[in-house]
Amino acid sequence: MKKKRGVFLAGNWKMYNGPGAARSFLSKLVERVKSSQTIEKAIMEHRLVVALFPPALSLHVFREGKEMFPFLKYGTQNVHWEKEGAYTGEISVPMLQEMACDYAIIGHSERRQLFGETDIAVGKKVCACIAGGITPVLCVGETLEERERNSTFEVVERQLTEALKDVSPKDVLASLIVAYEPVWAIGTGKNARDEDAQDVCRHIRELLSRRFGEEAGEAVSILYGGSVKPGNVEGLLRQADIDGALIGGASLQVDSYLEIIEGALKVLA
Ligand code: PGA
């Protein structure tokens, strides 16, 4: 089997871990990472990326601690495409830049399903991020009903096509991460089987290669998300087209997030 070039781990905290909890999580994580030479080494050698996506109100804790934990990357769970304006409740790319964010999750299924986010809005957000030097983590994935109707590939293709309509091959090469998250696997404890997740991730890579060229398709990191936990991360990461994981529940506690990091290290070894 081909050796992994690297693994990207992204912890999506959703609406958990306010500033107080974020601060204690980070100090515990930093202490544990510093005492493990293997984790630090893998990060320094760019074989492993460890990122967290806290609620926006906790971002300043990451910003303030950036010097203390330069190994840790972070970003937001959403962003508006306009730079500023009368958009109550929204945050913009310049605000993310001020917080020194590396990434933004775009089009998470909870945003699509609970907040009516459309493919068109997702596309605008992706473009705004790329223009502002924030790497989008673009989420795609089918519902249970769509899977049972055998339309997984079709759904993922529509979501990708809309979201990347105005994106160039150069943008894809420099700045794009895609997360395949089957909606039925999110927060349910039921993850996709390794080979099913691999099939969809390979399909995503083929679509990207077809649209943006082989080099761009190969360069994009494709993550799997949906009930990733210490017990299943290794099998998923061993799949050829799965370059990392988007982790919700299991990223909320330092211990389980660290166990996932350890699992990734085994795959990299
Ligand atoms: P989960 O969430 O790991 O709790 O299923 C994943 C996600 O929503 O990104």
Short mmCIF file of N, CA and C in Angstrom, two decimals, residues 19-85:
data_model
loop_
_atom_site.label_atom_id
_atom_site.label_comp_id
_atom_site.label_asym_id
_atom_site.label_seq_id
_atom_site.Cartn_x
_atom_site.Cartn_y
_atom_site.Cartn_z
N PRO A 19 -14.71 30.01 25.97
CA PRO A 19 -13.34 30.43 26.25
C PRO A 19 -12.68 29.74 27.45
N GLY A 20 -13.44 29.54 28.54
CA GLY A 20 -12.85 28.91 29.73
C GLY A 20 -12.44 27.47 29.45
N ALA A 21 -13.35 26.72 28.85
CA ALA A 21 -13.06 25.31 28.55
C ALA A 21 -11.96 25.22 27.49
N ALA A 22 -11.96 26.16 26.54
CA ALA A 22 -10.93 26.15 25.48
C ALA A 22 -9.55 26.36 26.11
N ARG A 23 -9.50 27.28 27.07
CA ARG A 23 -8.20 27.57 27.72
C ARG A 23 -7.68 26.31 28.44
N SER A 24 -8.53 25.64 29.19
CA SER A 24 -7.99 24.48 29.91
C SER A 24 -7.69 23.33 28.96
N PHE A 25 -8.49 23.16 27.90
CA PHE A 25 -8.19 22.14 26.89
C PHE A 25 -6.80 22.40 26.30
N LEU A 26 -6.55 23.65 25.92
CA LEU A 26 -5.29 23.96 25.24
C LEU A 26 -4.09 23.76 26.16
N SER A 27 -4.20 24.18 27.42
CA SER A 27 -3.01 24.02 28.25
C SER A 27 -2.73 22.53 28.49
N LYS A 28 -3.78 21.74 28.63
CA LYS A 28 -3.58 20.30 28.80
C LYS A 28 -2.98 19.67 27.52
N LEU A 29 -3.51 20.09 26.37
CA LEU A 29 -3.04 19.53 25.10
C LEU A 29 -1.56 19.88 24.87
N VAL A 30 -1.22 21.16 25.12
CA VAL A 30 0.16 21.60 24.90
C VAL A 30 1.12 20.79 25.76
N GLU A 31 0.74 20.64 27.03
CA GLU A 31 1.58 19.87 27.95
C GLU A 31 1.79 18.45 27.44
N ARG A 32 0.71 17.81 26.99
CA ARG A 32 0.79 16.42 26.54
C ARG A 32 1.59 16.31 25.23
N VAL A 33 1.38 17.26 24.33
CA VAL A 33 2.11 17.20 23.05
C VAL A 33 3.59 17.43 23.29
N LYS A 34 3.90 18.38 24.19
CA LYS A 34 5.31 18.68 24.46
C LYS A 34 6.02 17.50 25.08
N SER A 35 5.27 16.67 25.80
CA SER A 35 5.94 15.53 26.43
C SER A 35 6.03 14.32 25.47
N SER A 36 5.41 14.46 24.29
CA SER A 36 5.51 13.36 23.31
C SER A 36 6.34 13.82 22.12
N GLN A 37 7.57 13.35 22.07
CA GLN A 37 8.43 13.81 20.98
C GLN A 37 7.91 13.38 19.62
N THR A 38 7.24 12.23 19.58
CA THR A 38 6.79 11.74 18.27
C THR A 38 5.73 12.68 17.66
N ILE A 39 4.81 13.18 18.49
CA ILE A 39 3.78 14.06 17.94
C ILE A 39 4.44 15.34 17.42
N GLU A 40 5.27 15.95 18.27
CA GLU A 40 5.93 17.20 17.85
C GLU A 40 6.75 17.02 16.59
N LYS A 41 7.48 15.89 16.55
CA LYS A 41 8.34 15.61 15.39
C LYS A 41 7.49 15.50 14.12
N ALA A 42 6.40 14.74 14.20
CA ALA A 42 5.55 14.56 13.00
C ALA A 42 4.98 15.89 12.54
N ILE A 43 4.65 16.76 13.50
CA ILE A 43 4.11 18.07 13.12
C ILE A 43 5.20 18.93 12.48
N MET A 44 6.36 18.94 13.11
CA MET A 44 7.47 19.76 12.58
C MET A 44 7.89 19.29 11.19
N GLU A 45 7.78 17.99 10.95
CA GLU A 45 8.18 17.45 9.63
C GLU A 45 7.05 17.55 8.61
N HIS A 46 5.96 18.23 9.01
CA HIS A 46 4.80 18.45 8.14
C HIS A 46 4.14 17.15 7.68
N ARG A 47 4.27 16.11 8.49
CA ARG A 47 3.58 14.87 8.16
C ARG A 47 2.22 14.81 8.84
N LEU A 48 2.07 15.65 9.87
CA LEU A 48 0.83 15.66 10.64
C LEU A 48 0.39 17.10 10.88
N VAL A 49 -0.89 17.36 10.62
CA VAL A 49 -1.46 18.67 10.98
C VAL A 49 -2.52 18.41 12.04
N VAL A 50 -2.42 19.14 13.13
CA VAL A 50 -3.44 19.03 14.18
C VAL A 50 -4.14 20.38 14.24
N ALA A 51 -5.43 20.38 13.93
CA ALA A 51 -6.18 21.64 13.88
C ALA A 51 -7.43 21.54 14.75
N LEU A 52 -7.87 22.69 15.24
CA LEU A 52 -9.12 22.73 16.01
C LEU A 52 -10.00 23.85 15.49
N PHE A 53 -11.30 23.63 15.57
CA PHE A 53 -12.28 24.60 15.09
C PHE A 53 -13.24 24.92 16.23
N PRO A 54 -12.84 25.89 17.07
CA PRO A 54 -13.67 26.23 18.22
C PRO A 54 -14.81 27.15 17.81
N PRO A 55 -15.78 27.38 18.71
CA PRO A 55 -16.77 28.42 18.42
C PRO A 55 -16.05 29.77 18.31
N ALA A 56 -16.59 30.69 17.53
CA ALA A 56 -15.89 31.95 17.25
C ALA A 56 -15.49 32.69 18.54
N LEU A 57 -16.33 32.59 19.57
CA LEU A 57 -16.02 33.33 20.80
C LEU A 57 -14.80 32.78 21.54
N SER A 58 -14.37 31.59 21.19
CA SER A 58 -13.18 31.03 21.85
C SER A 58 -11.91 31.25 21.02
N LEU A 59 -12.06 31.85 19.85
CA LEU A 59 -10.89 32.00 18.96
C LEU A 59 -9.78 32.84 19.60
N HIS A 60 -10.18 33.85 20.39
CA HIS A 60 -9.14 34.73 20.94
C HIS A 60 -8.21 33.95 21.87
N VAL A 61 -8.70 32.89 22.46
CA VAL A 61 -7.85 32.07 23.34
C VAL A 61 -6.74 31.43 22.50
N PHE A 62 -7.11 30.99 21.30
CA PHE A 62 -6.12 30.39 20.39
C PHE A 62 -5.14 31.47 19.91
N ARG A 63 -5.71 32.63 19.59
CA ARG A 63 -4.89 33.74 19.09
C ARG A 63 -3.84 34.13 20.13
N GLU A 64 -4.32 34.28 21.38
CA GLU A 64 -3.41 34.72 22.44
C GLU A 64 -2.36 33.67 22.76
N GLY A 65 -2.71 32.40 22.56
CA GLY A 65 -1.76 31.35 22.91
C GLY A 65 -0.89 30.92 21.74
N LYS A 66 -1.02 31.59 20.61
CA LYS A 66 -0.36 31.13 19.38
C LYS A 66 1.15 30.93 19.53
N GLU A 67 1.80 31.84 20.30
CA GLU A 67 3.25 31.71 20.47
C GLU A 67 3.58 30.46 21.29
N MET A 68 2.69 30.16 22.22
CA MET A 68 2.93 29.02 23.10
C MET A 68 2.74 27.68 22.39
N PHE A 69 1.84 27.67 21.43
CA PHE A 69 1.59 26.39 20.74
C PHE A 69 1.56 26.59 19.22
N PRO A 70 2.73 26.98 18.67
CA PRO A 70 2.79 27.24 17.22
C PRO A 70 2.46 26.01 16.38
N PHE A 71 2.53 24.83 16.98
CA PHE A 71 2.25 23.60 16.23
C PHE A 71 0.78 23.45 15.91
N LEU A 72 -0.07 24.17 16.66
CA LEU A 72 -1.50 23.93 16.52
C LEU A 72 -2.13 24.91 15.53
N LYS A 73 -2.89 24.38 14.58
CA LYS A 73 -3.59 25.23 13.61
C LYS A 73 -5.04 25.36 14.06
N TYR A 74 -5.70 26.40 13.59
CA TYR A 74 -7.10 26.55 13.98
C TYR A 74 -7.90 27.36 12.97
N GLY A 75 -9.20 27.30 13.14
CA GLY A 75 -10.06 28.04 12.23
C GLY A 75 -11.48 28.11 12.77
N THR A 76 -12.38 28.64 11.94
CA THR A 76 -13.78 28.78 12.37
C THR A 76 -14.65 27.71 11.72
N GLN A 77 -15.88 27.67 12.17
CA GLN A 77 -16.84 26.66 11.68
C GLN A 77 -17.73 27.22 10.58
N ASN A 78 -17.57 28.52 10.30
CA ASN A 78 -18.43 29.18 9.32
C ASN A 78 -17.85 30.58 9.09
N VAL A 79 -18.23 31.22 8.01
CA VAL A 79 -17.82 32.61 7.76
C VAL A 79 -18.76 33.19 6.71
N HIS A 80 -18.96 34.51 6.74
CA HIS A 80 -19.77 35.15 5.70
C HIS A 80 -18.87 35.57 4.54
N TRP A 81 -19.46 35.69 3.36
CA TRP A 81 -18.62 36.01 2.19
C TRP A 81 -18.33 37.50 2.05
N GLU A 82 -19.17 38.37 2.67
CA GLU A 82 -18.89 39.81 2.58
C GLU A 82 -17.83 40.19 3.61
N LYS A 83 -17.10 41.27 3.28
CA LYS A 83 -16.03 41.69 4.21
C LYS A 83 -16.60 42.34 5.46
N GLU A 84 -17.71 43.08 5.29
CA GLU A 84 -18.39 43.70 6.44
C GLU A 84 -19.78 44.11 5.98
N GLY A 85 -20.62 44.52 6.91
CA GLY A 85 -21.95 44.97 6.53
C GLY A 85 -22.99 44.66 7.59
#
